[in-house]
mmCIF file of C-alpha atoms in Angstrom:
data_model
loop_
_atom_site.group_PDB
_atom_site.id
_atom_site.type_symbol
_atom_site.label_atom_id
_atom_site.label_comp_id
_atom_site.label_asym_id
_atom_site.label_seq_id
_atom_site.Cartn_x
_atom_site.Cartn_y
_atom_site.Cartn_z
ATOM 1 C CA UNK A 1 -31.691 -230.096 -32.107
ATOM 2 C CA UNK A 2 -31.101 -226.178 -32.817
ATOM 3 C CA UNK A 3 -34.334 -224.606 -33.119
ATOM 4 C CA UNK A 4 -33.504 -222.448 -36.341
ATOM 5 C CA UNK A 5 -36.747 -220.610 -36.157
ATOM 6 C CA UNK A 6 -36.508 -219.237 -32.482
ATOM 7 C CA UNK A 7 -32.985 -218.610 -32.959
ATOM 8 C CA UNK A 8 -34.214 -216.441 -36.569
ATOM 9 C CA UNK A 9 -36.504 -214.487 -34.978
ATOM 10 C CA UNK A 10 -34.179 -213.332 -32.009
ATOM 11 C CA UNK A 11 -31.569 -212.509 -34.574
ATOM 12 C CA UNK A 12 -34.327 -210.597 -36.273
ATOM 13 C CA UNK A 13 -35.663 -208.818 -32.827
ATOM 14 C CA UNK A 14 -32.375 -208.227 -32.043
ATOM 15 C CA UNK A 15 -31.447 -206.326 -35.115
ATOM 16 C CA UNK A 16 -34.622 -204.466 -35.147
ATOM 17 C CA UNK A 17 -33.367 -203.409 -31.529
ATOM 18 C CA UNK A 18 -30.310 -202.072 -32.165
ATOM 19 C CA UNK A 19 -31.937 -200.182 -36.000
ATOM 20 C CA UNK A 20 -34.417 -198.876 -33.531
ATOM 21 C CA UNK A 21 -31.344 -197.588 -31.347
ATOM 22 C CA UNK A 22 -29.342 -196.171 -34.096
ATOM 23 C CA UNK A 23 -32.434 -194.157 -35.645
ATOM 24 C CA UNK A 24 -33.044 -192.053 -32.355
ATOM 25 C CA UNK A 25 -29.167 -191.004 -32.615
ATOM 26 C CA UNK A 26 -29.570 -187.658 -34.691
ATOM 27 C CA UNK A 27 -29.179 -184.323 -34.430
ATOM 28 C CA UNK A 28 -33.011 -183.295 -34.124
ATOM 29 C CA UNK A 29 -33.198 -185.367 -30.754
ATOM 30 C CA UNK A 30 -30.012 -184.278 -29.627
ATOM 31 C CA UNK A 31 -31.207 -180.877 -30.236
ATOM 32 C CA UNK A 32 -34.959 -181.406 -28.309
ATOM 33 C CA UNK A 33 -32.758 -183.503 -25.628
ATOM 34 C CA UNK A 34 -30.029 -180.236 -25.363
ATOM 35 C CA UNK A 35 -32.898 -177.722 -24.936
ATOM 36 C CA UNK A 36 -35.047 -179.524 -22.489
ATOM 37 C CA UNK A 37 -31.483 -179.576 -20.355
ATOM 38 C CA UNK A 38 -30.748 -176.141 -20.351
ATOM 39 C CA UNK A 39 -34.493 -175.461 -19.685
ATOM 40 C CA UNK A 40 -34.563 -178.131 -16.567
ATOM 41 C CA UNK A 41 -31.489 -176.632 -15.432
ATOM 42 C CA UNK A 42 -31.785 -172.818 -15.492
ATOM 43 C CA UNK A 43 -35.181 -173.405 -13.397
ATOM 44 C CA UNK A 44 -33.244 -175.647 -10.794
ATOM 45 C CA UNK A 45 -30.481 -172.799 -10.618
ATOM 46 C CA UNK A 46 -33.514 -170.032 -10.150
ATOM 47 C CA UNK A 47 -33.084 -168.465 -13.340
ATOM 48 C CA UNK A 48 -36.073 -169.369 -15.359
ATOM 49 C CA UNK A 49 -36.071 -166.318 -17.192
ATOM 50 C CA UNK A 50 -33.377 -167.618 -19.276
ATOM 51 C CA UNK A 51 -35.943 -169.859 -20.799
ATOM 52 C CA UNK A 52 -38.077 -167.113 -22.351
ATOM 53 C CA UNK A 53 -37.147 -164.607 -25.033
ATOM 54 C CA UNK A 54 -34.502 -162.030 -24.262
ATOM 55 C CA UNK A 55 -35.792 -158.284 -23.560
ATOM 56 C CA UNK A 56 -34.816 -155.417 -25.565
ATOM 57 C CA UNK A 57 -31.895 -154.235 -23.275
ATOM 58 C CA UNK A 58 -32.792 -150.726 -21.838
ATOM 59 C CA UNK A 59 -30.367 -147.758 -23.923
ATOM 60 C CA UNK A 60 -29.031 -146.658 -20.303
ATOM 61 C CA UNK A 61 -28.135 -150.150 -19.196
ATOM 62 C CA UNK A 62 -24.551 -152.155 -20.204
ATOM 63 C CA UNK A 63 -23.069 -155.670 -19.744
ATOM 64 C CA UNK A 64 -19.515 -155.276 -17.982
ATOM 65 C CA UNK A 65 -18.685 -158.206 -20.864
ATOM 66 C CA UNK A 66 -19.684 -156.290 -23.778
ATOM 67 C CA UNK A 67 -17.812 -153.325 -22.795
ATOM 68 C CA UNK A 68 -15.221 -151.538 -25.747
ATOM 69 C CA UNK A 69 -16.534 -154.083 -28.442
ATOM 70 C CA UNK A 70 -17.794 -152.949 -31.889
ATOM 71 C CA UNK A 71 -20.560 -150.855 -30.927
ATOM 72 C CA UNK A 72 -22.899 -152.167 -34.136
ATOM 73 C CA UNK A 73 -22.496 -156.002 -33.247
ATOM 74 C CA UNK A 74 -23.646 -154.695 -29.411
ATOM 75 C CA UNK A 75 -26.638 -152.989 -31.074
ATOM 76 C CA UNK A 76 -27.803 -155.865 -32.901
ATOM 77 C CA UNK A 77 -27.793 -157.876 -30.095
ATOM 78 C CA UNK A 78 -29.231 -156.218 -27.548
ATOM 79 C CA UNK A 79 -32.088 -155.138 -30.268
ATOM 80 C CA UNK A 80 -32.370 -159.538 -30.741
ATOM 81 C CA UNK A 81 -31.581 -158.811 -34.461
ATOM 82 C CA UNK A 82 -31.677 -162.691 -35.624
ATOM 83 C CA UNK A 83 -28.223 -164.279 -35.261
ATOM 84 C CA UNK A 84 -26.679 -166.154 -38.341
ATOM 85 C CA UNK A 85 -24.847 -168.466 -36.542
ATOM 86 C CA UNK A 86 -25.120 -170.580 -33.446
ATOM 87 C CA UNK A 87 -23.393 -169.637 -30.085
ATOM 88 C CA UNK A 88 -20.129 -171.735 -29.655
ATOM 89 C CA UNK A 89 -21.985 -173.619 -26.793
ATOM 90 C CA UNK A 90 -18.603 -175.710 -26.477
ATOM 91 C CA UNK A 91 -15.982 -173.297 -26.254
ATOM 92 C CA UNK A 92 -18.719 -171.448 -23.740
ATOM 93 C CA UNK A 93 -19.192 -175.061 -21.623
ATOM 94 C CA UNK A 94 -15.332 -175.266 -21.581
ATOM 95 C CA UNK A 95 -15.154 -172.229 -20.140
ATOM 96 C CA UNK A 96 -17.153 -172.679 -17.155
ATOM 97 C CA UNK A 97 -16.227 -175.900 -16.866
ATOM 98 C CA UNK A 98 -12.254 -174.847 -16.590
ATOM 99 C CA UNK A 99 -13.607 -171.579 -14.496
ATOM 100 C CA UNK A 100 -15.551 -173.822 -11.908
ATOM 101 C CA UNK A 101 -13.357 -177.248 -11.819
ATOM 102 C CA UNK A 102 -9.584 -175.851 -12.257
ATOM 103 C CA UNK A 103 -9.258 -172.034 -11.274
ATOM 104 C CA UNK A 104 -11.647 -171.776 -8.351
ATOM 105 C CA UNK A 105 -9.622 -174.692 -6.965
ATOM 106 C CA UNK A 106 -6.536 -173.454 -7.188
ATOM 107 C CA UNK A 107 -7.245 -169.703 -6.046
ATOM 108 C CA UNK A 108 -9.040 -171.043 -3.265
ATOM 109 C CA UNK A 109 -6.125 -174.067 -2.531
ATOM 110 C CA UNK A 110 -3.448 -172.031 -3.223
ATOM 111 C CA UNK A 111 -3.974 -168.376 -3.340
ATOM 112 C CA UNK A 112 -6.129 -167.479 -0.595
ATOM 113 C CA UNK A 113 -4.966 -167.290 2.580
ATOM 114 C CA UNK A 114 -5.846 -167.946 6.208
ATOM 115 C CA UNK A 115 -7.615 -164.482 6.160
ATOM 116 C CA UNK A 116 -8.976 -164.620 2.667
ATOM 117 C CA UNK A 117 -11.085 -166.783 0.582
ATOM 118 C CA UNK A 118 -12.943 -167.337 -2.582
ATOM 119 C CA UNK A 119 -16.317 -166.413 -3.391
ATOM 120 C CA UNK A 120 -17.626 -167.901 -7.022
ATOM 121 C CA UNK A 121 -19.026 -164.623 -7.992
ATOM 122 C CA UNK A 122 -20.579 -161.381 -6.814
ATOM 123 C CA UNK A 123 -23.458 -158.825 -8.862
ATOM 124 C CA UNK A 124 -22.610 -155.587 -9.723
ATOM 125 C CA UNK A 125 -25.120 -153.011 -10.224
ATOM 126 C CA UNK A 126 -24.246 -149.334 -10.052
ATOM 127 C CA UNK A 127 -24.667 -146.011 -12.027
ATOM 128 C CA UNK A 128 -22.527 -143.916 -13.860
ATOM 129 C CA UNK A 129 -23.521 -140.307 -14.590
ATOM 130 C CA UNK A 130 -21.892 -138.781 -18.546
ATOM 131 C CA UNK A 131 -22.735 -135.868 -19.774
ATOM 132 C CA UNK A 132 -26.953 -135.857 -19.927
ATOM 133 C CA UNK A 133 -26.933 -139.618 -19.111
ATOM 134 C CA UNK A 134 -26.559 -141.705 -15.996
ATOM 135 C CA UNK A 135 -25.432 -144.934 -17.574
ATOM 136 C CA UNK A 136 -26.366 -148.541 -15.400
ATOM 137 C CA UNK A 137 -23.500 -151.398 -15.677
ATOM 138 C CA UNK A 138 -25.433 -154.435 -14.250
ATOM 139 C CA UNK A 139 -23.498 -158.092 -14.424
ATOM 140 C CA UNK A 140 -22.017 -161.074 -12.699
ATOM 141 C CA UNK A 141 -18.142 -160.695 -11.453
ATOM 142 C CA UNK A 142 -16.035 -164.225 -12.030
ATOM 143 C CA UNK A 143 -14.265 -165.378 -8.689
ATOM 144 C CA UNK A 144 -13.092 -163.063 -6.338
ATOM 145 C CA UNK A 145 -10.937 -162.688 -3.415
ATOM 146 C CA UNK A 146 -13.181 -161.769 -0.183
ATOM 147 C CA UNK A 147 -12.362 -160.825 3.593
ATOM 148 C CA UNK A 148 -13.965 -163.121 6.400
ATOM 149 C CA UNK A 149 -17.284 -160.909 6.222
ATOM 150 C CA UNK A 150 -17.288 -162.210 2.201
ATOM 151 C CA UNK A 151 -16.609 -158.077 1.308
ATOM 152 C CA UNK A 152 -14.631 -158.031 -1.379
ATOM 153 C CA UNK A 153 -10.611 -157.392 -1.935
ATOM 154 C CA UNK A 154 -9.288 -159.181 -5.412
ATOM 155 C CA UNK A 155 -11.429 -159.711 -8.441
ATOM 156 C CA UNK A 156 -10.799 -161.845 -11.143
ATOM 157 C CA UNK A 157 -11.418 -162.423 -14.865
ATOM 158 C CA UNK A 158 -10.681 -165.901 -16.124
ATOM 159 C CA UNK A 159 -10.486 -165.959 -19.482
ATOM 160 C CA UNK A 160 -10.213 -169.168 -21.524
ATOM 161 C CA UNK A 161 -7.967 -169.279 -25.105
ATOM 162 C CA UNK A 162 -6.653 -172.036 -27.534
ATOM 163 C CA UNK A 163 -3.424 -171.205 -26.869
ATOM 164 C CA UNK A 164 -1.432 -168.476 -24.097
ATOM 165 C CA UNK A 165 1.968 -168.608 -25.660
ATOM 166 C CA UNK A 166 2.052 -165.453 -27.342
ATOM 167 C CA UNK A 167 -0.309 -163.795 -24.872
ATOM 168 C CA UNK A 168 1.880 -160.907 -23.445
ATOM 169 C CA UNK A 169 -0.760 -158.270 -22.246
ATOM 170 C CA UNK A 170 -4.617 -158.013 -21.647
ATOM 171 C CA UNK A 171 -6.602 -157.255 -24.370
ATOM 172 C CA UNK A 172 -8.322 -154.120 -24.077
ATOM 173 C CA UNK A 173 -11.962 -154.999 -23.272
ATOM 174 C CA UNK A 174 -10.749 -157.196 -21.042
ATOM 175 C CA UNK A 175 -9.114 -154.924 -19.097
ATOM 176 C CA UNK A 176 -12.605 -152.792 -19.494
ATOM 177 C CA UNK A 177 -14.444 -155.679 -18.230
ATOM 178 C CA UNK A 178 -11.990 -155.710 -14.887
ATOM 179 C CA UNK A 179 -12.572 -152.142 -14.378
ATOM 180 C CA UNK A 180 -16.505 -152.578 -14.767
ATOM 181 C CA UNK A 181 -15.996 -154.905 -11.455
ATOM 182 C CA UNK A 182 -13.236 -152.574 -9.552
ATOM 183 C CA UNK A 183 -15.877 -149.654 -9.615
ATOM 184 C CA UNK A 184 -18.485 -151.035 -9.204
ATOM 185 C CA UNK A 185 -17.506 -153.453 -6.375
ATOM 186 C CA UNK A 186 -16.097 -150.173 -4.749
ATOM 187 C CA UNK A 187 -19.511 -148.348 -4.932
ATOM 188 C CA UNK A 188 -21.358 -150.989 -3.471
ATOM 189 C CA UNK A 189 -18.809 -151.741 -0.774
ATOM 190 C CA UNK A 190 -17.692 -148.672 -0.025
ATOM 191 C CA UNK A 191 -14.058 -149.418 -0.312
ATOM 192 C CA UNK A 192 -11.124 -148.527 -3.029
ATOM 193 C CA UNK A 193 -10.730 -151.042 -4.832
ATOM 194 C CA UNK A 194 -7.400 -150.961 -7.146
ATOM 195 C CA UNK A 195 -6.102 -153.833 -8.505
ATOM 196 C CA UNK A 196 -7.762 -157.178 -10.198
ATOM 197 C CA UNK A 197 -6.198 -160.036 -11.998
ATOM 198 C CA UNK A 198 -6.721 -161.204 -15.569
ATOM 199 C CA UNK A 199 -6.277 -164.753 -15.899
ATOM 200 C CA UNK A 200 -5.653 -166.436 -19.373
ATOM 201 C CA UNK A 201 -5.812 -170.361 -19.482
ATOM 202 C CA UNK A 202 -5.318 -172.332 -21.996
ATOM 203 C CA UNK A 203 -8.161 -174.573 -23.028
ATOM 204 C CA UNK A 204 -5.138 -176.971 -24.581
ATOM 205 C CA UNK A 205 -2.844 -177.287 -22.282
ATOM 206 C CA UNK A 206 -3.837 -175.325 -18.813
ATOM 207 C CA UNK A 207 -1.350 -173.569 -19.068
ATOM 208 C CA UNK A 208 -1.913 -170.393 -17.181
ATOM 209 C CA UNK A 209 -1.059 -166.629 -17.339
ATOM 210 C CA UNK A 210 -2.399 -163.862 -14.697
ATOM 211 C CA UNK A 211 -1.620 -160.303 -15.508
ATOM 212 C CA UNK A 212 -2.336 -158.000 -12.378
ATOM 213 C CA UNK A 213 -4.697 -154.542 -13.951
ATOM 214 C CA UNK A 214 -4.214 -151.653 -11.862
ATOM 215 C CA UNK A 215 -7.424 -149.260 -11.675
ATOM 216 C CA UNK A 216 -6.938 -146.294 -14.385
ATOM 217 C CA UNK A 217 -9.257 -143.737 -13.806
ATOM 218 C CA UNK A 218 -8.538 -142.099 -17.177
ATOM 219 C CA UNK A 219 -8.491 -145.436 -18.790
ATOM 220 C CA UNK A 220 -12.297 -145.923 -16.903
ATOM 221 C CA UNK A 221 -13.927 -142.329 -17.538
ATOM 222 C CA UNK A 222 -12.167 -141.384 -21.254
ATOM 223 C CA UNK A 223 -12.485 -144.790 -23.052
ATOM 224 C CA UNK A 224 -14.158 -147.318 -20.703
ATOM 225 C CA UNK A 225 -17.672 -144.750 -20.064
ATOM 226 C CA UNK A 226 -17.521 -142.775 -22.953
ATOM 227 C CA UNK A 227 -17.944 -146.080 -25.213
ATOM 228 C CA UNK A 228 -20.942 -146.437 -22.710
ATOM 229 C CA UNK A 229 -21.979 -143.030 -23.395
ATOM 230 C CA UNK A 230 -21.713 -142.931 -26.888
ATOM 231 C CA UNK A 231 -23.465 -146.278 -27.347
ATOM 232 C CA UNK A 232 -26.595 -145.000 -25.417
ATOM 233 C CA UNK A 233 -26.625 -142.348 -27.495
ATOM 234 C CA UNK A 234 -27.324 -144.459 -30.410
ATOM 235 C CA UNK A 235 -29.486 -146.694 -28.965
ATOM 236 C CA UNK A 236 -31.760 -143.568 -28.025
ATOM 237 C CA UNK A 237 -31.553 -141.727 -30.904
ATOM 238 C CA UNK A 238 -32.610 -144.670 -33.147
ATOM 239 C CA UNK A 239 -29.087 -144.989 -34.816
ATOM 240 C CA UNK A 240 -27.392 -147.879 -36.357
ATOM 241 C CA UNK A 241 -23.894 -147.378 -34.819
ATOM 242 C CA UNK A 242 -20.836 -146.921 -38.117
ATOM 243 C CA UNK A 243 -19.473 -150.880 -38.897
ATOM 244 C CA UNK A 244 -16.585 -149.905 -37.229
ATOM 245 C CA UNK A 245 -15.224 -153.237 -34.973
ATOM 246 C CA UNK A 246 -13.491 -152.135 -31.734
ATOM 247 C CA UNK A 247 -10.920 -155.213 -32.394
ATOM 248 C CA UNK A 248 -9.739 -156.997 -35.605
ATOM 249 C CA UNK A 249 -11.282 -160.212 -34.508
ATOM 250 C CA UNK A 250 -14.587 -159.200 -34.022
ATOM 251 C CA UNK A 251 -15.997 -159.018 -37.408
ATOM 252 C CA UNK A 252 -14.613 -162.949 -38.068
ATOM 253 C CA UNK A 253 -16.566 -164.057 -35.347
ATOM 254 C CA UNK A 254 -19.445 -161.950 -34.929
ATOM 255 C CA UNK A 255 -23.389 -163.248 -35.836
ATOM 256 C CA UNK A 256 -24.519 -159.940 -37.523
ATOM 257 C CA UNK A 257 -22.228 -160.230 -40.979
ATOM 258 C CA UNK A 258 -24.432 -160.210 -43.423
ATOM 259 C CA UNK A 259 -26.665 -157.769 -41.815
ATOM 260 C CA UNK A 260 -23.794 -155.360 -41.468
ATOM 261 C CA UNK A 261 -22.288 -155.598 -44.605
ATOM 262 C CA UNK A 262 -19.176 -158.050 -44.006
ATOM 263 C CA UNK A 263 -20.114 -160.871 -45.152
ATOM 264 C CA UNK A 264 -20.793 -162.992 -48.687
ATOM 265 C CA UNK A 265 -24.428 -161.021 -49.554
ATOM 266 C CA UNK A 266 -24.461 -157.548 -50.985
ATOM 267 C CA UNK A 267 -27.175 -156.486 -47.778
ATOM 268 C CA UNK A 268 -25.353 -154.054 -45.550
ATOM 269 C CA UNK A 269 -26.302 -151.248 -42.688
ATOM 270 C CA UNK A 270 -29.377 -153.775 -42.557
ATOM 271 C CA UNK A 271 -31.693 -152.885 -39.349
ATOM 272 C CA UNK A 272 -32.117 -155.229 -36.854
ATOM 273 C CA UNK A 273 -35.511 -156.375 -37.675
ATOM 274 C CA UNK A 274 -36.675 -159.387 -39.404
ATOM 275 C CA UNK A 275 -34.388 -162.386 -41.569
ATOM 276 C CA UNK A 276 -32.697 -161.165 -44.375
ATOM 277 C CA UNK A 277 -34.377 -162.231 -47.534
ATOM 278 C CA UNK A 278 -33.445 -165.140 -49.524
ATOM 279 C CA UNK A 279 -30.909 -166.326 -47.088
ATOM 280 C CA UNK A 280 -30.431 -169.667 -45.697
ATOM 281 C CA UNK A 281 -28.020 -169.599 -43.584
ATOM 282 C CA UNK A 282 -29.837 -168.983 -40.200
ATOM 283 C CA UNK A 283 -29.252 -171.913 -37.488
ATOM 284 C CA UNK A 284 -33.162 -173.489 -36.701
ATOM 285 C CA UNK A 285 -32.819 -172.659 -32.969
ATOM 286 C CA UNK A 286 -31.859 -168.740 -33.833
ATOM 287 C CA UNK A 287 -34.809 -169.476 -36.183
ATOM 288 C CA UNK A 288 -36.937 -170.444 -33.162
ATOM 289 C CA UNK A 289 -35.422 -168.122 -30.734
ATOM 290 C CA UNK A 290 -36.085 -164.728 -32.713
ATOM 291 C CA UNK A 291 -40.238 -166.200 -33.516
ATOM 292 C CA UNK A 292 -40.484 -166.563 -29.501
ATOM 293 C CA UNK A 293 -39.007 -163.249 -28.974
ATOM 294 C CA UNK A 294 -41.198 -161.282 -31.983
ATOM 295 C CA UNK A 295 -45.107 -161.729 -31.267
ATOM 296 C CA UNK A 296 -46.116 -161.667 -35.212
ATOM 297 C CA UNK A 297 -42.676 -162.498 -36.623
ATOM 298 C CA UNK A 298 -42.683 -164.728 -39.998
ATOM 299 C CA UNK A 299 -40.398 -166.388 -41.152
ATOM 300 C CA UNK A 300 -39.369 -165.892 -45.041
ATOM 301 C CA UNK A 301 -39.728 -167.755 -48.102
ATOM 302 C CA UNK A 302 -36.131 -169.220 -48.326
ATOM 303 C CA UNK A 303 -36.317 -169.814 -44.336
ATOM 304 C CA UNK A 304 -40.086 -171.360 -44.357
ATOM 305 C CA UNK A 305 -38.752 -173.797 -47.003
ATOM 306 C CA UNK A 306 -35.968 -174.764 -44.682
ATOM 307 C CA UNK A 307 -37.762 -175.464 -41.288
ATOM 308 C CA UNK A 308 -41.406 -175.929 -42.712
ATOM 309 C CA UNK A 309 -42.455 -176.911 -39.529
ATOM 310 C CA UNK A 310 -41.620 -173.477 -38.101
ATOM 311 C CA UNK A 311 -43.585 -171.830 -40.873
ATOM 312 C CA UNK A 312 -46.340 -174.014 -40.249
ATOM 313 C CA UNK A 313 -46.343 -172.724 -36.842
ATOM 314 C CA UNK A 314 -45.476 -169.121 -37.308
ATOM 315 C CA UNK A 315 -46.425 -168.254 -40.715
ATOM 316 C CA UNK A 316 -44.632 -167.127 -44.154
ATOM 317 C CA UNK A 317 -44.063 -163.953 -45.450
ATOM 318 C CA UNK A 318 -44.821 -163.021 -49.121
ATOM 319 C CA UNK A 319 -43.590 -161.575 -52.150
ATOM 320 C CA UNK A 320 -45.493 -158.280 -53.082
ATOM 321 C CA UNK A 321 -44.858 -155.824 -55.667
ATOM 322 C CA UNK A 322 -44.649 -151.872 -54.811
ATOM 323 C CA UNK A 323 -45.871 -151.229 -58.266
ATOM 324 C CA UNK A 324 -49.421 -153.397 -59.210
ATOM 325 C CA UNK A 325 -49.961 -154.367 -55.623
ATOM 326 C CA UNK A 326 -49.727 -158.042 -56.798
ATOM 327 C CA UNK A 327 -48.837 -160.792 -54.178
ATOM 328 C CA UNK A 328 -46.855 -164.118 -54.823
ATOM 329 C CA UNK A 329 -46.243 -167.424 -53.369
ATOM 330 C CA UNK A 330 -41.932 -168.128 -53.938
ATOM 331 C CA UNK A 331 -42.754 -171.454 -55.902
ATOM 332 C CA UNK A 332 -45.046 -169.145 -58.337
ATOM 333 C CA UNK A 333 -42.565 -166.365 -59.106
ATOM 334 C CA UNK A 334 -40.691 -167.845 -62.174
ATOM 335 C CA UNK A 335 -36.559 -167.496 -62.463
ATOM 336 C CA UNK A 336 -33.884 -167.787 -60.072
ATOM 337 C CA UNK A 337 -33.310 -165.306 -57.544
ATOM 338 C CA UNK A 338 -31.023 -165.247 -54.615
ATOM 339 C CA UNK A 339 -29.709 -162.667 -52.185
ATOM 340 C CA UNK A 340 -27.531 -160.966 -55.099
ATOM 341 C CA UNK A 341 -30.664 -160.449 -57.229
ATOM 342 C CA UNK A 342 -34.629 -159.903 -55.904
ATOM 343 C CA UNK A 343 -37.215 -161.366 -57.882
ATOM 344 C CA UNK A 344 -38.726 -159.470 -60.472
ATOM 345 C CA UNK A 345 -42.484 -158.809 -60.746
ATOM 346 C CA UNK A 346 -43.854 -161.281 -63.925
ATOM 347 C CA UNK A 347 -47.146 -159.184 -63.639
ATOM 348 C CA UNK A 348 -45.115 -155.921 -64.400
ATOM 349 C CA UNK A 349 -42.658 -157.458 -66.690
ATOM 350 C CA UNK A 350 -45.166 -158.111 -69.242
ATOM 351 C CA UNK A 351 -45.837 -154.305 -69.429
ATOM 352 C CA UNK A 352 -41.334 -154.189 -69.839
ATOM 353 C CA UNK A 353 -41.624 -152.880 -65.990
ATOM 354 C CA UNK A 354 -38.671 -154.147 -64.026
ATOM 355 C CA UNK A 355 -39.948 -153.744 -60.676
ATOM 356 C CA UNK A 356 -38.516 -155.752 -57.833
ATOM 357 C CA UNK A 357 -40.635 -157.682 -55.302
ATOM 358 C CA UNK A 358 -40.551 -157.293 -51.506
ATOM 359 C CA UNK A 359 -41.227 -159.680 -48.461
ATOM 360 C CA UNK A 360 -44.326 -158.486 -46.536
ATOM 361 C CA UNK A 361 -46.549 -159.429 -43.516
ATOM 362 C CA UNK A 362 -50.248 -160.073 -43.541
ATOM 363 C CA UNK A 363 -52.131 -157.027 -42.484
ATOM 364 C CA UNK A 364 -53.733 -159.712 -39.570
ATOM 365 C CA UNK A 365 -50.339 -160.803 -38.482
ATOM 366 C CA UNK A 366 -48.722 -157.354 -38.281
ATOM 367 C CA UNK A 367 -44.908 -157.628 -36.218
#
């Protein structure tokens, strides 16, 4: 005889099992689960200071990989202006993964010789002196081509696209990038270094191009370390750099529209400080990861109603008028507002004053 009631209640457990299963699946534990990762891992590979809040990059210093880009989006970010849009953490794991798994492989398989082999990477760290400046280019080379005593004789730059087929030449701050490596590989080897190869692979097909750069010493001093030059000189002079994108890609893909003026909001030549007000848009780690980096930051009306557990944590900014003084909670200023149109004082309106309302910081929580 079937025993319908055991047989129930397994169904039952059983279900409950697999409901309990199917609620963990979402994106807030995939997020926590993510994070933890990257955390774990950049201790194991003896870089925990990815794990804290990025420094304010010195005015002197530059990233070979950020070289002859648009000089704003490069101020923003190394100011930690808050990013509107997450990092394309797959196109970026691709990458390495095609870097690590398919090209070091081959140039080390197939390339390298009896007398030569492959070293994953080597730091650069050298000066530059322009003009009144001495410029530092600090970063990490991609694979290169060493001698027996691992001194260096071919660098690389692997670069990884949707597709190669059109891809006749190097782009420009790619090219940049190279040089960054061929000078400053020379200075710290004492050799004269000339030639590197850019390598374009396909993250479709792996289909590969390599396009041998020849050292241009004009190309290096006249474009490559007066960009340098002139982008210190913003940085110490206090200056938003002109919205003027090195490439036409860059503004498409860049984390600073709305700030600069580019994007759907009528903000532009924004500073890099603090959210933008009444805007949404802002990813919650970007959220998370400008709070950790600002001792005092807020977040803003629009955001704390978004991630209210971040505001809980960090604290809201509110709406006060430049005119009475007067200070308002979002849910008690009456009318729709949005990042086309600030609210309106109703204190001041009653007197027919139009005055517009700005975000502000407690005095006791000062950024």
């Amino acid at each position: 005889m079937v025993n319908t009631k055991s047989t129930t209640e397994s169904n039952n457990t059983g279900g409950a099992s697999v409901t309990k299963i199917v609620d963990t699946l979402t994106a807030e534990n995939f997020e926590n689960w993510y994070r933890s990762r990257k955390f774990r891992q950049n201790i194991q590979d003896g870089k925990p200071y990815f794990n804290g809040p990025s420094p304010v990059t010195p005015p002197e210093r530059h990233s070979p990989s950020k070289l002859l880009q648009c000089h704003r989006k490069i101020y923003y970010r190394q100011e930690n202006a808050p990013e509107e849009q997450d990092d394309a953490e797959g196109v970026l794991w691709t990458g390495r993964r095609i870097e690590e798994d398919v090209v070091l492989p081959f140039l080390r398989d197939v390339v390298s010789t009896d007398q030569t082999y492959v070293r994953n990477s080597i730091w650069i760290d050298f000066n530059v002196e322009k003009q009144d400046n001495e410029l530092a280019i600090k970063g990490m080379t991609d694979p290169v081509l060493v001698d027996e005593e691992s001194s260096p004789l071919l660098p690389t730059e692997v670069k990884t696209t949707s597709s190669i087929e059109y891809k006749d030449s190097p782009d420009r701050h790619h090219r940049a990038q190279l040089h960054a490596y061929l000078a400053g590989l020379s200075a710290e080897y004492d050799r004269n270094l000339t030639e590197g190869v850019l390598l374009y692979v396909s993250r479709e097909t792996f289909d590969i191009k390599a396009f041998p750069v020849e050292f241009d010493a004009e190309f290096w001093s006249e474009t490559v370390v007066s960009w340098a030059n002139t982008h210190t000189e913003y940085r110490l002079g206090n200056e938003l750099p002109p919205a003027q994108p090195e490439a036409n890609w860059e503004c498409g893909y860049c984390s600073y529209r709305e700030r600069c003026g580019r994007g759907d909001t009528p903000y532009t030549d924004m500073s890099p400080e603090g959210f933008l007000p009444n805007v949404d848009s802002y990813p919650r780690n970007k959220v998370r990861e400008y709070l950790n980096a600002h001792d005092g930051a807020m977040l803003t009306p629009t955001l704390a109603e978004k991630y209210p557990d971040l505001a809980e944590e960090h604290g809201v900014q509110f709406w006060e008028c430049p005119n009475c003084s007067t200070s308002f909670e979002k849910e008690k200023i009456p009318g729709e507002f949005g990042p086309d149109r600030s609210p309106l004082c109703p204190h001041c309106a009653q007197s027919k004053i139009l005055a517009e309302l700005r975000l502000s910081v407690p005095t006791d929580r000062g950024v």
